[in-house]
């Protein structure tokens, strides 16, 4: 019986609809390329001359290197926070497109003026746009993706990130020998192309149906859901799924208006409190940065040069290729083994790789054995990150928040990612290189990453729930009923539309009404009436419309 009810809460999906959902992942390429190009250009001789000075030997200082890399994350942190409120106000798709235009403005500044100040300002503006895109795109993808493959489709976002990083390395590898400013200007300017493609593609995609439900635009929600699922507009399956979304949101709205402060209500020890979910999201994104992955992708070229490896640009390119080919493995494993298990074992595997790198590099500094182990184990470490923590952290934050706080929760989680990204980007040049470009930890920095990766595994075991195979609405009920360690065995036993419909019937029975009462939100799935929760009432007093009336009223 539960299984039958479960089948009726999501419409089937066509191949065309899968492609539509997958395209939104292209936003990751924008983010990945912008993250990856800086590693290559920092190692280019023309870049050092253009942004350096005779006083520093025609190169940038450690402080300038730190600022140039970290300022992007600073802008992205601000953009992610701003996007939380804006996504609920004007829509998910609109904010992603707006972020692309802001990003383009930042690229213009970086490309047209060659000074450290212009580069910093341009990366700050571009970071603001990236913040809009990264935070809201995760919401958009999670809300439109079918539940059975939601993890795989959202993982496509991380896959696009890895492709972006690899393309940046490829372009840098090709242009680094140029004897003019084109060596670094070309890698920067190519970003125009990615933003333009994303703007053009999103213009043809529908808005999230859950956003329309939140705004009370039921007819638009029906049309958007039908397009996303590749089904006829008035398909009973589409109406069933829409009924479930609407009923769950109507129930959640009884808790009162959601403000930024109410996102932290309930205490982190309460099983299903807002505060617990915010804690999980913020901490998960922080721990993703604690794996040390952006040390590799921000500073791999200059780090490999610093430890004496030949062909640092080529080795950096190899690590990005490993990143790309490893990520698709998560498309299968995230749905086969679940989110929680990948995070636990991925953290342990990365910790072992980094610990061996640190030990060999410390015991045999500068030796051929140390260099070979560095290259091989860094690639192995990147493999484990790309197939576990890379995609899974983004998938989980898109799933754990209920609709009323989803945009704010994902915004705070993404802002946490970029906050720690910024802190790490600022500190690493000083920790590894030292204040004057010599000394510092060098390869011993991998001891730090090894212990932090072990902490990532412990955190996942204690805190992260299993959300595989559940609708976004079922995730909320699961987190209410069981702890993270027991979440893998939880099974759905109900659906929201049926429950609210039965409650509505019970309340209206005393008034002598027969059949469905006006509170029966499940009637959406029958094709006879369409219910919309009134902004000023609880679900049991929702207003009834015929399907034609809903279309006319909403439009």
Coordinates of C-alpha atoms in Angstrom, one line a residue:
X1 CA 0.0 0.0 0.0
X2 CA 2.8 2.4 0.9
X3 CA 4.6 1.5 -2.3
X4 CA 1.5 2.3 -4.4
X5 CA 1.2 5.6 -2.6
X6 CA 4.8 6.3 -3.1
X7 CA 4.5 5.7 -6.9
X8 CA 1.8 8.3 -7.1
X9 CA 3.8 11.2 -5.7
X10 CA 6.1 11.7 -8.7
X11 CA 5.3 11.7 -12.4
X12 CA 7.3 9.6 -14.9
X13 CA 10.1 11.4 -16.8
X14 CA 11.0 11.3 -20.5
X15 CA 14.5 11.3 -22.0
X16 CA 14.0 14.9 -23.2
X17 CA 13.1 15.9 -19.6
X18 CA 16.3 14.3 -18.3
X19 CA 18.3 16.3 -20.7
X20 CA 16.6 19.4 -19.6
X21 CA 17.4 18.8 -16.0
X22 CA 21.0 17.9 -16.9
X23 CA 21.6 21.1 -18.8
X24 CA 21.2 23.2 -15.7
X25 CA 24.4 21.5 -14.4
X26 CA 26.3 23.5 -17.0
X27 CA 26.5 26.2 -14.4
X28 CA 29.2 24.2 -12.7
X29 CA 31.5 24.7 -15.7
X30 CA 31.4 28.5 -15.1
X31 CA 32.4 28.0 -11.5
X32 CA 35.0 25.3 -12.3
X33 CA 36.8 27.3 -15.0
X34 CA 36.9 30.4 -12.9
X35 CA 38.4 28.4 -10.1
X36 CA 40.9 26.6 -12.3
X37 CA 42.4 29.3 -14.6
X38 CA 44.1 31.2 -11.7
X39 CA 46.3 28.2 -10.9
X40 CA 47.7 28.3 -14.4
X41 CA 48.2 32.0 -14.9
X42 CA 49.9 32.4 -11.5
X43 CA 52.8 30.2 -12.9
X44 CA 53.1 32.1 -16.2
X45 CA 56.2 34.3 -16.7
X46 CA 54.2 36.9 -18.6
X47 CA 51.7 37.1 -15.8
X48 CA 54.5 37.6 -13.2
X49 CA 56.0 40.4 -15.3
X50 CA 52.7 42.1 -16.0
X51 CA 51.5 42.1 -12.4
X52 CA 54.9 42.3 -10.7
X53 CA 57.4 45.0 -10.2
X54 CA 61.2 45.5 -10.4
X55 CA 61.4 45.6 -6.6
X56 CA 60.1 42.1 -6.4
X57 CA 62.1 40.7 -9.3
X58 CA 59.3 41.1 -11.8
X59 CA 56.9 38.9 -9.9
X60 CA 54.0 39.2 -7.5
X61 CA 54.5 39.1 -3.7
X62 CA 53.1 36.3 -1.4
X63 CA 50.5 38.9 -0.2
X64 CA 49.4 39.7 -3.7
X65 CA 49.2 36.0 -4.6
X66 CA 47.0 35.4 -1.6
X67 CA 44.8 38.3 -2.3
X68 CA 44.4 37.6 -6.1
X69 CA 43.3 34.0 -5.4
X70 CA 41.1 34.6 -2.3
X71 CA 39.2 37.6 -3.5
X72 CA 37.0 35.5 -5.8
X73 CA 35.8 33.5 -2.8
X74 CA 35.1 36.7 -0.9
X75 CA 32.8 37.9 -3.6
X76 CA 31.2 34.5 -3.9
X77 CA 30.5 34.4 -0.2
X78 CA 28.6 37.7 -0.4
X79 CA 26.8 36.6 -3.6
X80 CA 25.7 33.3 -2.0
X81 CA 24.2 35.1 1.0
X82 CA 22.3 37.6 -1.1
X83 CA 20.9 34.9 -3.4
X84 CA 19.0 33.3 -0.5
X85 CA 16.4 36.0 -0.3
X86 CA 16.5 36.9 -4.0
X87 CA 15.8 33.4 -5.2
X88 CA 12.5 33.3 -3.2
X89 CA 11.6 36.8 -4.4
X90 CA 12.1 36.7 -8.2
X91 CA 12.8 33.0 -8.9
X92 CA 15.6 30.5 -9.2
X93 CA 16.2 30.7 -12.9
X94 CA 16.1 34.5 -13.0
X95 CA 18.8 34.8 -10.3
X96 CA 21.1 32.3 -12.1
X97 CA 20.8 34.4 -15.3
X98 CA 21.4 37.6 -13.3
X99 CA 24.5 36.0 -11.8
X100 CA 25.9 35.3 -15.2
X101 CA 25.6 38.9 -16.3
X102 CA 27.4 40.0 -13.1
X103 CA 30.1 37.5 -13.8
X104 CA 30.5 38.8 -17.4
X105 CA 31.0 42.3 -15.9
X106 CA 33.8 41.0 -13.7
X107 CA 35.5 39.3 -16.6
X108 CA 35.5 42.5 -18.6
X109 CA 37.3 44.3 -15.8
X110 CA 39.9 41.5 -15.6
X111 CA 40.5 41.4 -19.3
X112 CA 40.7 45.1 -20.2
X113 CA 43.0 46.5 -17.5
X114 CA 46.4 45.0 -16.4
X115 CA 46.9 46.0 -12.8
X116 CA 46.7 44.1 -9.6
X117 CA 43.9 46.4 -8.4
X118 CA 41.8 45.8 -11.6
X119 CA 42.4 42.0 -11.4
X120 CA 41.3 42.0 -7.7
X121 CA 38.2 44.1 -8.4
X122 CA 37.3 42.1 -11.5
X123 CA 37.6 38.8 -9.6
X124 CA 35.5 40.3 -6.7
X125 CA 32.7 41.2 -9.1
X126 CA 33.0 37.9 -10.9
X127 CA 32.9 36.1 -7.6
X128 CA 29.6 37.9 -6.7
X129 CA 28.1 36.4 -9.9
X130 CA 29.5 33.0 -9.2
X131 CA 27.9 33.2 -5.7
X132 CA 24.5 33.8 -7.2
X133 CA 24.9 30.9 -9.7
X134 CA 26.4 28.3 -7.4
X135 CA 23.9 28.7 -4.5
X136 CA 20.7 29.0 -6.6
X137 CA 21.7 26.4 -9.2
X138 CA 21.8 23.7 -6.5
X139 CA 18.3 24.7 -5.4
X140 CA 17.0 24.7 -9.0
X141 CA 18.5 21.3 -9.8
X142 CA 17.3 19.7 -6.6
X143 CA 13.8 21.0 -7.1
X144 CA 13.4 19.8 -10.8
X145 CA 15.3 16.5 -10.7
X146 CA 13.4 13.2 -10.4
X147 CA 14.0 11.7 -6.9
X148 CA 15.3 8.3 -8.2
X149 CA 18.2 10.0 -10.1
X150 CA 18.4 13.3 -8.2
X151 CA 21.7 12.4 -6.8
X152 CA 23.1 11.6 -10.2
X153 CA 21.8 14.7 -11.9
X154 CA 22.9 17.0 -9.1
X155 CA 26.3 15.3 -9.3
X156 CA 26.4 16.4 -12.9
X157 CA 27.0 19.9 -11.5
X158 CA 30.2 18.8 -9.8
X159 CA 31.1 17.0 -13.1
X160 CA 30.7 20.3 -14.9
X161 CA 32.9 21.9 -12.3
X162 CA 35.7 19.4 -13.0
X163 CA 35.4 19.9 -16.7
X164 CA 35.7 23.6 -16.2
X165 CA 38.9 23.1 -14.1
X166 CA 40.3 20.8 -16.8
X167 CA 39.5 23.2 -19.6
X168 CA 41.2 26.0 -17.7
X169 CA 44.3 23.9 -17.3
X170 CA 44.2 22.9 -21.0
X171 CA 44.0 26.5 -22.1
X172 CA 46.7 27.5 -19.7
X173 CA 48.9 24.7 -20.9
X174 CA 48.5 25.9 -24.5
X175 CA 49.0 29.6 -23.9
X176 CA 51.7 29.7 -21.2
X177 CA 54.5 29.8 -23.7
X178 CA 53.2 33.0 -25.5
X179 CA 55.5 35.9 -25.2
X180 CA 52.7 38.5 -24.8
X181 CA 49.8 39.3 -22.4
X182 CA 47.7 36.9 -24.5
X183 CA 49.2 34.1 -22.4
X184 CA 47.0 35.0 -19.5
X185 CA 44.4 37.2 -21.1
X186 CA 43.1 34.4 -23.4
X187 CA 42.3 32.1 -20.4
X188 CA 40.5 34.9 -18.7
X189 CA 38.5 36.0 -21.7
X190 CA 37.2 32.6 -22.6
X191 CA 34.9 32.8 -19.6
X192 CA 32.6 35.0 -21.7
X193 CA 31.7 31.9 -23.7
X194 CA 30.6 29.8 -20.8
X195 CA 28.4 32.6 -19.3
X196 CA 26.8 33.2 -22.7
X197 CA 25.9 29.6 -23.2
X198 CA 24.4 29.3 -19.8
X199 CA 22.3 32.4 -20.3
X200 CA 21.0 31.2 -23.6
X201 CA 20.2 27.7 -22.4
X202 CA 18.4 28.8 -19.2
X203 CA 16.2 31.2 -21.3
X204 CA 14.5 28.1 -22.7
X205 CA 14.1 26.2 -19.4
X206 CA 11.1 26.5 -17.1
X207 CA 11.1 28.0 -13.6
X208 CA 11.1 25.6 -10.7
X209 CA 7.5 24.4 -10.0
X210 CA 8.2 24.4 -6.3
X211 CA 9.0 28.1 -6.6
X212 CA 5.6 28.7 -8.3
X213 CA 3.9 26.7 -5.5
X214 CA 5.6 28.9 -2.9
X215 CA 4.3 32.0 -4.7
X216 CA 0.8 30.5 -5.0
X217 CA 0.9 30.3 -8.8
X218 CA -0.6 26.9 -9.2
X219 CA -1.3 27.0 -12.9
X220 CA 2.3 28.0 -13.7
X221 CA 3.5 25.2 -11.4
X222 CA 1.5 22.7 -13.3
X223 CA 2.8 23.9 -16.7
X224 CA 6.5 23.9 -15.4
X225 CA 6.2 20.5 -13.9
X226 CA 4.6 19.1 -17.0
X227 CA 7.6 20.4 -19.1
X228 CA 10.2 19.2 -16.7
X229 CA 8.6 15.7 -16.5
X230 CA 7.9 15.6 -20.3
X231 CA 4.2 14.8 -19.7
X232 CA 1.0 16.3 -21.0
X233 CA -0.1 19.5 -19.1
X234 CA -3.1 17.8 -17.4
X235 CA -1.6 14.4 -16.9
X236 CA -3.0 12.8 -13.7
X237 CA 0.6 11.8 -12.7
X238 CA 1.7 15.5 -12.9
X239 CA -1.3 16.5 -10.8
X240 CA -0.5 13.9 -8.2
X241 CA 3.1 15.1 -7.9
X242 CA 2.0 18.7 -7.7
X243 CA -0.6 17.8 -5.0
X244 CA 2.1 16.3 -2.9
X245 CA 4.4 19.4 -3.3
X246 CA 1.6 21.8 -2.5
X247 CA 0.2 19.8 0.4
X248 CA 3.6 19.5 2.0
X249 CA 4.3 23.2 1.6
X250 CA 0.9 24.1 3.0
X251 CA 1.6 22.0 6.1
X252 CA 5.0 23.6 6.6
X253 CA 3.6 27.1 6.3
X254 CA 1.6 26.5 9.5
X255 CA 4.9 27.0 11.4
X256 CA 4.7 30.7 10.6
X257 CA 6.7 33.0 8.4
X258 CA 10.3 32.1 7.7
X259 CA 12.9 34.7 8.4
X260 CA 16.7 34.5 8.5
X261 CA 16.5 34.2 12.3
X262 CA 13.9 31.5 12.2
X263 CA 16.4 29.4 10.2
X264 CA 18.3 28.9 13.4
X265 CA 15.3 27.9 15.5
X266 CA 14.8 24.7 17.4
X267 CA 18.4 23.9 18.5
X268 CA 20.9 21.6 16.7
X269 CA 20.0 18.7 19.0
X270 CA 16.4 18.6 17.9
X271 CA 16.0 15.9 15.2
X272 CA 14.1 17.9 12.6
X273 CA 14.7 21.5 13.7
X274 CA 15.7 24.3 11.3
X275 CA 18.9 24.8 13.3
X276 CA 20.0 21.2 12.9
X277 CA 19.6 21.3 9.1
X278 CA 21.4 24.6 8.9
X279 CA 24.2 23.1 11.1
X280 CA 24.5 20.1 8.8
X281 CA 24.6 22.2 5.6
X282 CA 27.1 24.8 6.9
X283 CA 29.3 22.1 8.4
X284 CA 29.2 19.8 5.4
X285 CA 30.3 22.6 3.1
X286 CA 33.1 23.6 5.5
X287 CA 34.4 20.1 5.7
X288 CA 34.4 19.8 1.9
X289 CA 36.9 22.7 2.0
X290 CA 38.8 21.1 4.8
X291 CA 39.7 18.1 2.5
X292 CA 42.3 20.5 1.0
X293 CA 41.0 20.1 -2.6
X294 CA 41.3 23.7 -3.4
X295 CA 44.9 23.8 -2.3
X296 CA 45.4 21.4 -5.2
X297 CA 43.4 23.3 -7.8
X298 CA 44.4 26.9 -6.7
X299 CA 48.1 26.3 -6.1
X300 CA 49.1 23.1 -7.8
X301 CA 51.2 24.6 -10.5
X302 CA 53.2 26.9 -8.2
X303 CA 53.4 24.2 -5.5
X304 CA 54.8 21.7 -8.0
X305 CA 57.2 24.3 -9.2
X306 CA 58.2 25.0 -5.6
X307 CA 59.0 21.4 -4.7
X308 CA 61.2 21.1 -7.8
X309 CA 59.0 19.0 -10.1
X310 CA 59.6 19.3 -13.8
X311 CA 56.7 20.0 -16.2
X312 CA 54.5 21.5 -13.4
X313 CA 51.9 22.7 -16.0
X314 CA 51.6 19.2 -17.4
X315 CA 51.3 17.5 -14.0
X316 CA 48.6 20.0 -13.0
X317 CA 46.7 19.2 -16.2
X318 CA 46.9 15.5 -15.4
X319 CA 45.4 16.1 -11.9
X320 CA 42.5 17.9 -13.5
X321 CA 41.9 15.1 -16.0
X322 CA 41.8 12.6 -13.2
X323 CA 39.2 14.9 -11.5
X324 CA 37.1 14.8 -14.6
X325 CA 37.1 11.1 -15.3
X326 CA 36.6 10.2 -11.7
X327 CA 33.5 12.3 -11.0
X328 CA 31.0 10.2 -13.3
X329 CA 31.6 7.2 -11.0
X330 CA 29.5 9.0 -8.5
X331 CA 26.5 9.0 -10.9
X332 CA 26.2 5.3 -10.2
X333 CA 27.6 5.0 -6.7
X334 CA 25.5 7.8 -5.2
X335 CA 22.3 6.0 -6.0
X336 CA 23.6 2.5 -5.4
X337 CA 25.4 3.0 -2.1
X338 CA 23.9 6.3 -0.9
X339 CA 25.2 9.7 0.1
X340 CA 26.3 8.9 3.7
X341 CA 28.5 5.9 2.9
X342 CA 30.4 7.7 0.2
X343 CA 31.2 10.6 2.5
X344 CA 32.5 8.3 5.2
X345 CA 34.7 6.1 3.1
X346 CA 35.8 8.9 0.9
X347 CA 37.1 10.8 3.9
X348 CA 39.0 7.8 5.1
X349 CA 40.6 7.1 1.7
X350 CA 41.7 10.8 1.2
X351 CA 43.2 10.8 4.6
X352 CA 45.3 7.8 3.9
X353 CA 46.6 9.3 0.6
X354 CA 47.5 12.6 2.1
X355 CA 49.2 11.0 5.1
X356 CA 51.5 8.9 2.9
X357 CA 52.4 11.9 0.8
X358 CA 53.4 13.8 3.9
X359 CA 55.4 11.0 5.4
X360 CA 57.4 10.2 2.2
X361 CA 57.9 13.9 1.4
X362 CA 59.2 14.5 5.0
X363 CA 61.4 11.4 5.2
X364 CA 62.9 11.6 1.6
X365 CA 62.7 15.3 0.8
X366 CA 63.5 16.2 -2.8
X367 CA 64.1 12.6 -3.8
X368 CA 62.7 10.9 -6.9
X369 CA 60.7 8.6 -4.8
X370 CA 59.1 11.5 -3.0
X371 CA 58.3 13.2 -6.3
X372 CA 56.7 10.1 -7.8
X373 CA 54.7 9.4 -4.7
X374 CA 53.5 13.0 -4.7
X375 CA 52.3 12.8 -8.3
X376 CA 50.7 9.4 -8.0
X377 CA 49.0 9.9 -4.6
X378 CA 47.8 13.4 -5.4
X379 CA 46.1 11.9 -8.4
X380 CA 44.6 9.1 -6.2
X381 CA 43.5 11.6 -3.6
X382 CA 41.8 13.7 -6.4
X383 CA 40.1 10.5 -7.6
X384 CA 38.6 9.8 -4.1
X385 CA 37.5 13.4 -3.7
X386 CA 35.9 13.6 -7.2
X387 CA 33.9 10.4 -6.7
X388 CA 32.7 11.2 -3.1
X389 CA 33.0 14.5 -1.3
X390 CA 33.1 16.6 -4.5
X391 CA 29.5 15.8 -5.8
X392 CA 27.9 14.4 -2.6
X393 CA 28.3 17.5 -0.5
X394 CA 26.4 19.5 -3.1
X395 CA 23.7 16.8 -3.4
X396 CA 23.0 16.7 0.3
X397 CA 22.6 20.4 0.8
X398 CA 20.1 20.4 -2.0
X399 CA 18.0 17.7 -0.3
X400 CA 17.9 18.3 3.5
X401 CA 16.0 21.6 3.6
X402 CA 12.2 21.9 3.5
X403 CA 10.7 24.3 0.9
X404 CA 10.1 27.3 3.2
X405 CA 13.8 27.5 4.2
X406 CA 15.4 25.8 1.2
X407 CA 16.8 28.9 -0.5
X408 CA 18.1 30.4 2.7
X409 CA 19.5 27.1 3.9
X410 CA 21.3 26.4 0.6
X411 CA 22.5 30.0 0.5
X412 CA 24.0 29.7 4.0
X413 CA 25.6 26.4 3.2
X414 CA 27.1 27.6 0.0
X415 CA 28.3 30.8 1.8
X416 CA 30.0 28.5 4.3
X417 CA 31.8 26.7 1.4
X418 CA 33.1 30.0 0.0
X419 CA 34.0 31.5 3.4
X420 CA 36.3 28.6 4.2
X421 CA 37.4 28.6 0.6
X422 CA 38.5 32.2 1.1
X423 CA 40.2 31.6 4.4
X424 CA 42.2 28.6 3.0
X425 CA 43.1 30.6 -0.2
X426 CA 44.4 33.5 2.0
X427 CA 46.4 31.3 4.4
X428 CA 48.0 28.7 2.1
X429 CA 50.7 30.9 0.5
X430 CA 51.9 31.8 4.0
X431 CA 51.7 28.3 5.4
X432 CA 53.3 26.6 2.5
X433 CA 55.7 29.2 1.1
X434 CA 56.4 31.3 4.2
X435 CA 56.2 35.2 4.3
X436 CA 59.1 35.6 1.9
X437 CA 58.4 32.8 -0.5
X438 CA 60.8 30.3 1.2
X439 CA 60.5 28.1 4.2
X440 CA 57.0 27.2 5.4
X441 CA 55.6 23.7 5.6
X442 CA 56.0 22.7 2.0
X443 CA 54.9 19.1 1.5
X444 CA 54.2 18.8 5.3
X445 CA 51.0 20.6 4.8
X446 CA 49.5 17.3 3.8
X447 CA 49.7 16.2 7.4
X448 CA 47.1 18.9 8.1
X449 CA 44.9 17.8 5.2
X450 CA 45.2 14.1 6.3
X451 CA 43.8 14.8 9.8
X452 CA 41.1 17.1 8.5
X453 CA 40.0 14.4 6.0
X454 CA 39.7 11.9 8.9
X455 CA 37.6 14.5 10.7
X456 CA 35.4 14.7 7.6
X457 CA 34.7 10.9 7.8
X458 CA 33.8 11.1 11.6
X459 CA 31.5 14.1 10.9
X460 CA 29.7 12.2 8.1
X461 CA 29.2 9.1 10.3
X462 CA 27.8 11.1 13.2
X463 CA 25.7 13.7 11.5
X464 CA 24.8 13.1 7.8
X465 CA 21.5 11.3 7.1
X466 CA 20.9 9.1 4.2
X467 CA 18.5 10.7 1.7
X468 CA 18.8 8.3 -1.2
X469 CA 15.6 7.5 -3.1
X470 CA 13.3 9.9 -1.2
X471 CA 11.4 12.9 -2.4
X472 CA 12.4 16.2 -1.0
X473 CA 9.2 16.1 1.1
X474 CA 10.0 12.6 2.4
X475 CA 13.5 13.7 3.5
X476 CA 11.9 16.2 5.9
X477 CA 9.8 13.4 7.6
X478 CA 12.7 11.0 7.7
X479 CA 14.9 13.6 9.6
X480 CA 12.0 14.1 12.0
X481 CA 11.7 10.4 12.8
X482 CA 15.2 9.0 13.1
X483 CA 18.9 9.8 13.7
X484 CA 21.5 10.0 11.0
X485 CA 22.9 6.6 11.9
X486 CA 19.5 4.9 11.5
X487 CA 18.4 6.9 8.5
X488 CA 19.5 4.3 5.9
X489 CA 16.7 2.0 7.1
X490 CA 13.9 4.5 7.0
X491 CA 11.0 3.8 4.6
X492 CA 8.2 6.3 3.6
X493 CA 4.7 5.2 4.9
X494 CA 2.5 8.0 3.7
X495 CA 2.0 11.0 1.3
X496 CA 1.1 14.5 2.3
X497 CA -1.7 15.0 -0.2
X498 CA -3.6 12.0 1.0
X499 CA -3.2 12.9 4.7
X500 CA -4.3 16.4 4.3
X501 CA -7.2 15.3 2.1
X502 CA -8.4 12.9 4.8
X503 CA -8.1 15.6 7.4
X504 CA -10.1 17.9 5.2
X505 CA -12.8 15.3 4.7
X506 CA -13.0 14.6 8.4
X507 CA -13.5 18.3 9.3
X508 CA -16.1 18.8 6.7
X509 CA -18.1 15.7 7.4
X510 CA -19.8 17.4 10.3
X511 CA -21.1 20.1 8.0
X512 CA -23.0 17.5 6.0
X513 CA -20.7 17.7 3.0
X514 CA -20.2 14.5 1.0
X515 CA -17.1 13.4 -0.9
X516 CA -14.1 15.7 -0.9
X517 CA -14.0 18.8 1.3
X518 CA -12.4 22.1 0.3
X519 CA -9.3 21.1 2.2
X520 CA -8.7 18.0 0.1
X521 CA -5.5 19.0 -1.6
X522 CA -5.2 15.5 -3.0
X523 CA -8.0 16.3 -5.5
X524 CA -5.3 17.9 -7.6
X525 CA -4.3 14.4 -8.6
X526 CA -7.8 13.4 -9.7
X527 CA -8.1 16.0 -12.5
X528 CA -11.4 17.3 -11.0
X529 CA -10.3 20.3 -8.8
X530 CA -7.1 22.1 -8.1
X531 CA -6.5 23.4 -4.6
X532 CA -4.3 26.4 -3.7
X533 CA -3.4 27.2 -0.1
X534 CA -4.6 30.7 0.8
X535 CA -1.8 33.0 2.0
X536 CA -3.9 33.8 5.1
X537 CA -5.1 30.4 6.1
X538 CA -4.0 27.0 7.0
X539 CA -4.4 24.1 4.6
X540 CA -7.7 22.9 5.9
X541 CA -9.4 26.0 4.6
X542 CA -7.9 26.1 1.2
X543 CA -10.0 27.5 -1.7
X544 CA -11.2 25.3 -4.5
X545 CA -11.0 26.1 -8.2
X546 CA -11.8 24.1 -11.3
X547 CA -8.7 23.4 -13.4
X548 CA -9.8 26.0 -15.9
X549 CA -10.4 28.6 -13.2
X550 CA -7.0 28.0 -11.7
X551 CA -5.4 28.6 -15.1
X552 CA -7.4 31.8 -15.6
X553 CA -6.8 33.1 -12.1
X554 CA -3.1 32.3 -12.0
X555 CA -2.3 33.8 -15.4

